[in-house]
């Protein structure tokens, strides 16, 4: 017997491939437990406007393989204000909704925690988070929904770019999404066999960034004809704009090797942009969305609240911050507040995980330039 009778779910912030898998699994799991399920369209904005739709096995059929989110998503800045959250709570109360599943990134999960703040309401809704963001910038979870698909998209694009780069002995700087987090740039650089990854966690100055690119290009160009191409993956969070970077690199290369034909050292740039966020979810993202939603929904239906389902946390968790899910040994239920604190540390480079990530890449770079 479930502890709640009705739950609602929404997707919020940037869409991520695999969100639909989470919507589907949450609907099926809750329905099986005898809990009525409502989808809220357009995230918190739809919650404020009362855009609720009933969800059952039939209307989530076949959505698993679709990118984006069938519910739509939105960014809602007003949600930072208490009167806005009061309106949201009233919408839920009016419909007898006792539990809310929020599928989204750290901004959306911050909103969820505020909505369930007992200081703001004597009877707050129960809240459960499911991490979904291609950026992988959410603390206490090894992966968020959408990261794997985005990484595959980047690697596929780099493989294609590498053909031209190899044919013409060119240097390409490929900019990828990730907001303030360099995870996608770092991991796809390894998977694509790139020569250099530029990410904000390294805290390099403009001069150091240009210097690292020039060193890489000169080292790679000393190799045989078939391996003279250079692929550099730049996270969008690196503050030097890509066109400025191209100009600085070209000038520095000309200055370092004045005897070389200028045309042969011209750098090309490609910004992958929203291409990285779209497309059908990979098998892994379908699985991840389904498994995290299974864990989160079961916990919510059992009356649990203020937590997020996490995938193999990359740090040791004390009992009061996270426990392994009783239904899936790869998933954990972590405290929502603690997760947001860790997210801040991750993004500011203070967490041991952020320092480890940046350090690993220093080592890789040294090895590449040997
Ligand atoms: O958070 C996901 C993300 O795609 C980031 O990588 C990117 O910086 C941002 O969203 C882009 O947001 P928007 O689609 O609102 O321009």
Coordinates of C-alpha atoms and ligand atoms in Angstrom, one line a residue:
X1 CA 0.0 0.0 0.0
X2 CA 1.6 3.3 -1.1
X3 CA 2.0 6.2 1.3
X4 CA 0.6 8.7 -1.2
X5 CA -2.3 8.5 -3.6
X6 CA -1.3 11.0 -6.3
X7 CA 2.0 12.2 -7.7
X8 CA 3.0 14.6 -10.4
X9 CA 6.2 14.8 -12.4
X10 CA 7.9 17.4 -14.5
X11 CA 11.0 17.9 -16.6
X12 CA 12.7 21.3 -16.1
X13 CA 15.8 23.2 -17.4
X14 CA 17.7 22.1 -20.5
X15 CA 16.2 18.9 -22.0
X16 CA 18.4 15.8 -21.9
X17 CA 18.1 12.6 -23.9
X18 CA 16.7 9.9 -21.6
X19 CA 14.2 12.2 -19.8
X20 CA 11.4 10.3 -21.6
X21 CA 12.7 7.0 -20.3
X22 CA 12.5 8.5 -16.8
X23 CA 8.9 9.7 -17.4
X24 CA 7.9 6.3 -18.7
X25 CA 9.4 4.3 -15.8
X26 CA 8.1 6.7 -13.2
X27 CA 4.6 6.4 -14.6
X28 CA 4.7 2.6 -14.9
X29 CA 6.2 2.1 -11.4
X30 CA 3.7 4.5 -9.7
X31 CA 0.7 3.1 -11.5
X32 CA 1.7 -0.4 -10.5
X33 CA 1.8 0.8 -6.9
X34 CA -1.8 2.1 -7.3
X35 CA -0.7 5.8 -7.4
X36 CA -2.3 8.2 -9.8
X37 CA 0.2 10.0 -12.0
X38 CA 0.1 13.5 -13.6
X39 CA 2.6 15.0 -15.9
X40 CA 3.2 18.8 -15.7
X41 CA 3.9 20.4 -19.1
X42 CA 6.7 23.0 -19.5
X43 CA 8.3 22.5 -16.1
X44 CA 7.7 24.9 -13.3
X45 CA 6.1 27.3 -15.7
X46 CA 3.4 24.8 -16.5
X47 CA 3.1 24.1 -12.8
X48 CA 2.2 27.7 -12.2
X49 CA -0.2 27.8 -15.1
X50 CA -1.9 24.5 -14.0
X51 CA -0.9 22.5 -17.1
X52 CA -1.5 19.0 -15.8
X53 CA -2.1 15.9 -17.9
X54 CA -3.0 12.4 -16.6
X55 CA -0.3 9.8 -17.4
X56 CA -0.8 6.1 -17.8
X57 CA 0.8 3.1 -19.5
X58 CA -0.8 4.0 -22.8
X59 CA 0.4 7.6 -23.1
X60 CA 4.0 6.7 -22.2
X61 CA 4.2 3.9 -24.7
X62 CA 7.0 4.2 -27.2
X63 CA 8.5 7.4 -25.7
X64 CA 11.6 5.6 -24.4
X65 CA 13.4 6.0 -27.7
X66 CA 12.5 9.7 -28.3
X67 CA 15.0 12.6 -27.5
X68 CA 13.9 15.7 -25.6
X69 CA 10.9 15.4 -23.3
X70 CA 7.3 14.7 -24.1
X71 CA 6.3 17.1 -21.3
X72 CA 8.3 20.0 -22.6
X73 CA 10.6 22.0 -20.5
X74 CA 11.3 25.6 -19.5
X75 CA 13.6 27.7 -17.4
X76 CA 11.6 29.7 -14.8
X77 CA 13.6 32.4 -13.0
X78 CA 10.6 33.5 -10.9
X79 CA 10.7 30.3 -9.0
X80 CA 13.5 31.8 -6.9
X81 CA 10.7 33.9 -5.3
X82 CA 8.6 32.6 -2.4
X83 CA 5.2 34.1 -3.7
X84 CA 5.8 32.1 -6.9
X85 CA 6.4 28.9 -5.0
X86 CA 3.3 29.6 -2.9
X87 CA 1.3 29.6 -6.1
X88 CA 2.9 26.4 -7.2
X89 CA 2.1 24.7 -3.9
X90 CA -1.5 25.9 -4.2
X91 CA -1.7 24.2 -7.7
X92 CA -0.5 20.9 -6.3
X93 CA -2.8 21.2 -3.2
X94 CA -5.9 21.9 -5.3
X95 CA -5.3 18.6 -7.2
X96 CA -4.5 16.5 -4.1
X97 CA -1.0 15.9 -5.3
X98 CA 1.2 14.7 -2.4
X99 CA 4.4 13.9 -4.2
X100 CA 6.5 15.6 -6.9
X101 CA 9.2 14.1 -9.0
X102 CA 11.5 16.7 -10.6
X103 CA 13.6 15.5 -13.5
X104 CA 16.3 18.1 -14.2
X105 CA 19.6 19.7 -13.5
X106 CA 20.9 21.6 -10.4
X107 CA 18.7 24.7 -11.0
X108 CA 15.6 22.6 -11.2
X109 CA 16.6 20.6 -8.1
X110 CA 17.3 23.8 -6.2
X111 CA 13.7 24.8 -7.0
X112 CA 12.4 21.5 -5.8
X113 CA 14.1 21.8 -2.5
X114 CA 12.7 25.3 -2.0
X115 CA 9.2 24.1 -2.9
X116 CA 9.4 21.4 -0.1
X117 CA 10.9 23.8 2.5
X118 CA 9.0 23.2 5.7
X119 CA 9.8 26.8 6.7
X120 CA 7.7 28.0 3.8
X121 CA 4.7 25.7 4.3
X122 CA 3.4 23.7 7.2
X123 CA 2.4 20.9 4.8
X124 CA 4.9 20.8 2.0
X125 CA 4.7 18.4 -0.9
X126 CA 7.1 15.4 -0.8
X127 CA 9.9 15.8 -3.3
X128 CA 12.2 13.5 -5.1
X129 CA 14.8 14.5 -7.7
X130 CA 16.1 12.7 -10.7
X131 CA 19.4 14.1 -12.1
X132 CA 19.1 15.0 -15.8
X133 CA 21.6 17.3 -17.5
X134 CA 24.0 16.7 -20.3
X135 CA 26.6 18.8 -18.4
X136 CA 27.1 16.2 -15.6
X137 CA 27.5 19.0 -13.2
X138 CA 25.3 17.5 -10.5
X139 CA 27.0 16.5 -7.2
X140 CA 26.9 13.1 -5.6
X141 CA 25.9 11.2 -8.8
X142 CA 28.4 9.5 -11.1
X143 CA 26.3 10.4 -14.1
X144 CA 23.2 12.3 -14.9
X145 CA 20.6 11.4 -17.6
X146 CA 21.7 12.7 -21.0
X147 CA 25.5 12.7 -20.5
X148 CA 26.2 9.5 -22.3
X149 CA 24.2 10.4 -25.4
X150 CA 25.8 13.9 -25.5
X151 CA 29.3 12.3 -25.3
X152 CA 28.5 9.9 -28.1
X153 CA 27.3 12.8 -30.3
X154 CA 30.5 14.7 -29.6
X155 CA 32.7 11.7 -30.4
X156 CA 30.8 11.0 -33.6
X157 CA 31.2 14.7 -34.7
X158 CA 34.9 14.6 -33.8
X159 CA 35.4 11.4 -35.8
X160 CA 33.9 13.2 -38.8
X161 CA 36.0 16.3 -38.3
X162 CA 39.1 14.2 -37.9
X163 CA 38.7 13.0 -41.5
X164 CA 39.1 16.5 -42.9
X165 CA 41.7 17.4 -40.3
X166 CA 43.8 14.4 -41.3
X167 CA 43.4 15.0 -45.1
X168 CA 44.4 18.6 -44.8
X169 CA 46.8 18.5 -41.8
X170 CA 44.6 20.9 -40.1
X171 CA 44.0 22.0 -36.5
X172 CA 40.4 22.0 -35.3
X173 CA 39.1 23.5 -32.1
X174 CA 35.7 22.0 -31.4
X175 CA 33.6 23.7 -28.8
X176 CA 31.1 21.6 -26.8
X177 CA 28.3 22.4 -24.3
X178 CA 28.6 21.9 -20.6
X179 CA 27.9 25.3 -19.2
X180 CA 30.5 25.8 -16.3
X181 CA 31.5 22.2 -16.2
X182 CA 34.2 20.6 -18.3
X183 CA 33.1 17.0 -17.9
X184 CA 31.8 16.6 -21.5
X185 CA 35.0 18.1 -23.0
X186 CA 37.2 16.0 -20.8
X187 CA 35.6 12.6 -21.4
X188 CA 34.8 13.1 -25.1
X189 CA 38.4 14.2 -25.6
X190 CA 39.6 10.8 -24.3
X191 CA 37.0 8.9 -26.2
X192 CA 37.6 10.8 -29.5
X193 CA 41.4 10.5 -29.2
X194 CA 41.7 14.3 -29.2
X195 CA 45.1 16.0 -28.7
X196 CA 44.0 18.4 -26.0
X197 CA 41.0 19.2 -23.8
X198 CA 40.3 22.8 -22.6
X199 CA 38.0 23.0 -19.6
X200 CA 37.3 25.7 -16.9
X201 CA 38.3 23.5 -13.9
X202 CA 42.0 23.9 -15.1
X203 CA 41.7 27.7 -14.3
X204 CA 44.2 28.5 -17.1
X205 CA 44.8 32.1 -18.2
X206 CA 44.3 33.0 -21.8
X207 CA 48.0 33.0 -22.4
X208 CA 48.4 29.5 -20.9
X209 CA 45.5 28.2 -23.0
X210 CA 47.1 29.6 -26.2
X211 CA 50.5 28.3 -25.1
X212 CA 49.1 24.8 -24.5
X213 CA 47.5 24.7 -28.0
X214 CA 50.6 26.0 -29.8
X215 CA 52.8 23.4 -28.0
X216 CA 50.3 20.7 -28.9
X217 CA 50.2 21.7 -32.6
X218 CA 54.0 22.0 -32.9
X219 CA 54.5 18.6 -31.2
X220 CA 51.8 16.9 -33.3
X221 CA 53.1 18.4 -36.6
X222 CA 56.5 16.9 -36.0
X223 CA 54.9 13.5 -36.5
X224 CA 54.5 11.6 -39.8
X225 CA 52.1 12.8 -42.5
X226 CA 49.1 10.6 -41.5
X227 CA 49.1 11.7 -37.9
X228 CA 49.5 15.5 -38.2
X229 CA 46.0 16.4 -37.6
X230 CA 45.1 18.2 -34.3
X231 CA 41.8 18.0 -32.6
X232 CA 41.2 20.2 -29.6
X233 CA 38.0 20.0 -27.6
X234 CA 37.1 23.2 -25.8
X235 CA 34.4 23.4 -23.1
X236 CA 32.0 26.3 -23.6
X237 CA 32.8 27.3 -20.0
X238 CA 36.4 28.3 -20.9
X239 CA 36.0 32.0 -21.0
X240 CA 38.1 32.8 -24.1
X241 CA 35.6 33.1 -27.0
X242 CA 36.4 30.5 -29.7
X243 CA 37.0 33.0 -32.5
X244 CA 39.4 35.1 -30.4
X245 CA 41.2 31.9 -29.5
X246 CA 41.6 30.9 -33.2
X247 CA 43.1 34.4 -34.0
X248 CA 45.5 34.2 -31.0
X249 CA 46.6 30.7 -31.9
X250 CA 47.2 31.5 -35.6
X251 CA 49.2 34.5 -34.7
X252 CA 51.3 32.6 -32.1
X253 CA 51.9 29.8 -34.5
X254 CA 53.1 32.1 -37.2
X255 CA 55.4 33.8 -34.7
X256 CA 56.8 30.5 -33.5
X257 CA 57.4 29.0 -37.0
X258 CA 57.8 32.0 -39.5
X259 CA 59.2 29.7 -42.2
X260 CA 55.9 27.7 -42.5
X261 CA 53.3 28.6 -45.1
X262 CA 50.7 30.6 -43.2
X263 CA 47.8 28.8 -45.0
X264 CA 49.0 25.5 -43.7
X265 CA 48.7 26.5 -40.1
X266 CA 45.3 28.0 -40.2
X267 CA 43.1 26.8 -37.4
X268 CA 39.4 25.9 -38.0
X269 CA 36.7 26.1 -35.4
X270 CA 33.4 24.3 -35.0
X271 CA 30.8 25.0 -32.3
X272 CA 28.6 22.0 -31.9
X273 CA 26.0 23.9 -29.8
X274 CA 22.6 22.4 -29.3
X275 CA 23.4 19.5 -31.6
X276 CA 25.0 18.0 -28.5
X277 CA 21.7 18.0 -26.5
X278 CA 19.5 16.4 -29.1
X279 CA 18.9 13.1 -30.7
X280 CA 17.6 9.7 -29.6
X281 CA 19.0 8.6 -26.2
X282 CA 21.7 6.0 -26.2
X283 CA 20.8 2.5 -24.8
X284 CA 22.7 3.5 -21.6
X285 CA 20.7 6.7 -21.1
X286 CA 17.4 4.8 -21.6
X287 CA 18.6 2.4 -18.9
X288 CA 19.9 5.1 -16.6
X289 CA 16.6 7.1 -16.9
X290 CA 14.6 4.0 -16.2
X291 CA 16.6 2.8 -13.3
X292 CA 16.9 6.2 -11.5
X293 CA 13.2 6.8 -12.0
X294 CA 12.4 3.3 -10.6
X295 CA 14.4 4.1 -7.5
X296 CA 13.1 7.6 -7.0
X297 CA 9.4 6.7 -7.7
X298 CA 9.4 3.7 -5.3
X299 CA 10.9 5.9 -2.6
X300 CA 8.4 8.7 -3.2
X301 CA 5.5 6.3 -3.2
X302 CA 6.8 4.9 0.1
X303 CA 6.6 8.4 1.6
X304 CA 10.3 9.3 1.4
X305 CA 11.2 13.0 0.5
X306 CA 13.9 15.6 0.0
X307 CA 16.2 13.1 -1.8
X308 CA 17.6 12.5 -5.3
X309 CA 18.2 9.2 -6.9
X310 CA 21.9 9.0 -7.8
X311 CA 24.0 6.7 -10.0
X312 CA 27.1 5.2 -8.3
X313 CA 28.2 8.3 -6.4
X314 CA 31.9 9.1 -7.1
X315 CA 32.6 9.9 -3.4
X316 CA 32.2 8.0 -0.2
X317 CA 28.8 8.9 1.4
X318 CA 28.2 9.0 5.2
X319 CA 24.9 7.3 6.2
X320 CA 23.1 10.6 6.8
X321 CA 23.9 11.9 3.3
X322 CA 23.2 8.8 1.2
X323 CA 22.1 5.2 1.3
X324 CA 22.2 2.5 -1.3
X325 CA 18.8 1.9 -2.8
X326 CA 17.2 -1.3 -1.6
X327 CA 15.9 -2.1 -5.1
X328 CA 19.0 -1.3 -7.3
X329 CA 22.6 -1.8 -6.1
X330 CA 23.9 0.7 -8.6
X331 CA 21.6 3.5 -7.4
X332 CA 21.6 5.6 -4.2
X333 CA 19.2 7.9 -2.5
X334 CA 21.1 11.0 -1.5
X335 CA 20.1 14.1 0.5
X336 CA 18.9 16.8 -1.8
X337 CA 20.5 19.7 0.3
X338 CA 23.8 17.9 0.5
X339 CA 23.8 17.2 -3.2
X340 CA 23.4 21.0 -3.9
X341 CA 26.3 21.8 -1.6
X342 CA 28.5 19.3 -3.3
X343 CA 27.4 20.6 -6.7
X344 CA 28.6 24.1 -5.7
X345 CA 32.0 22.6 -4.6
X346 CA 32.2 20.7 -7.9
X347 CA 31.7 23.8 -10.0
X348 CA 34.0 26.0 -8.0
X349 CA 36.7 23.4 -8.2
X350 CA 36.8 22.9 -4.4
X351 CA 35.6 19.3 -4.3
X352 CA 38.3 16.5 -4.4
X353 CA 36.5 15.2 -7.5
X354 CA 36.9 18.4 -9.4
X355 CA 40.6 18.5 -8.4
X356 CA 41.0 14.9 -9.5
X357 CA 39.4 15.5 -12.9
X358 CA 41.7 18.5 -13.6
X359 CA 44.8 16.6 -12.4
X360 CA 44.1 13.6 -14.5
X361 CA 44.1 15.8 -17.6
X362 CA 47.4 17.4 -16.7
X363 CA 48.9 14.0 -16.7
X364 CA 47.3 13.0 -20.0
X365 CA 48.5 16.2 -21.6
X366 CA 52.1 15.6 -20.4
X367 CA 51.9 12.0 -21.9
X368 CA 50.6 13.3 -25.2
X369 CA 53.3 15.8 -25.6
X370 CA 56.2 13.5 -24.7
Ligands
LIG1 O1 22.5 22.8 -19.1 C1 22.4 22.3 -20.4 C2 22.8 23.3 -21.4 O2 22.7 22.7 -22.7 C3 24.3 23.8 -21.2 O3 25.3 22.9 -21.7 C4 24.2 25.1 -22.0 O4 25.2 26.0 -21.5 C5 22.8 25.6 -21.7 O5 22.0 24.4 -21.4 C6 22.2 26.2 -22.9 O6 20.9 26.7 -22.5 P1 19.8 27.2 -23.5 O7 19.3 26.0 -24.3 O8 18.8 27.7 -22.6 O9 20.4 28.2 -24.4

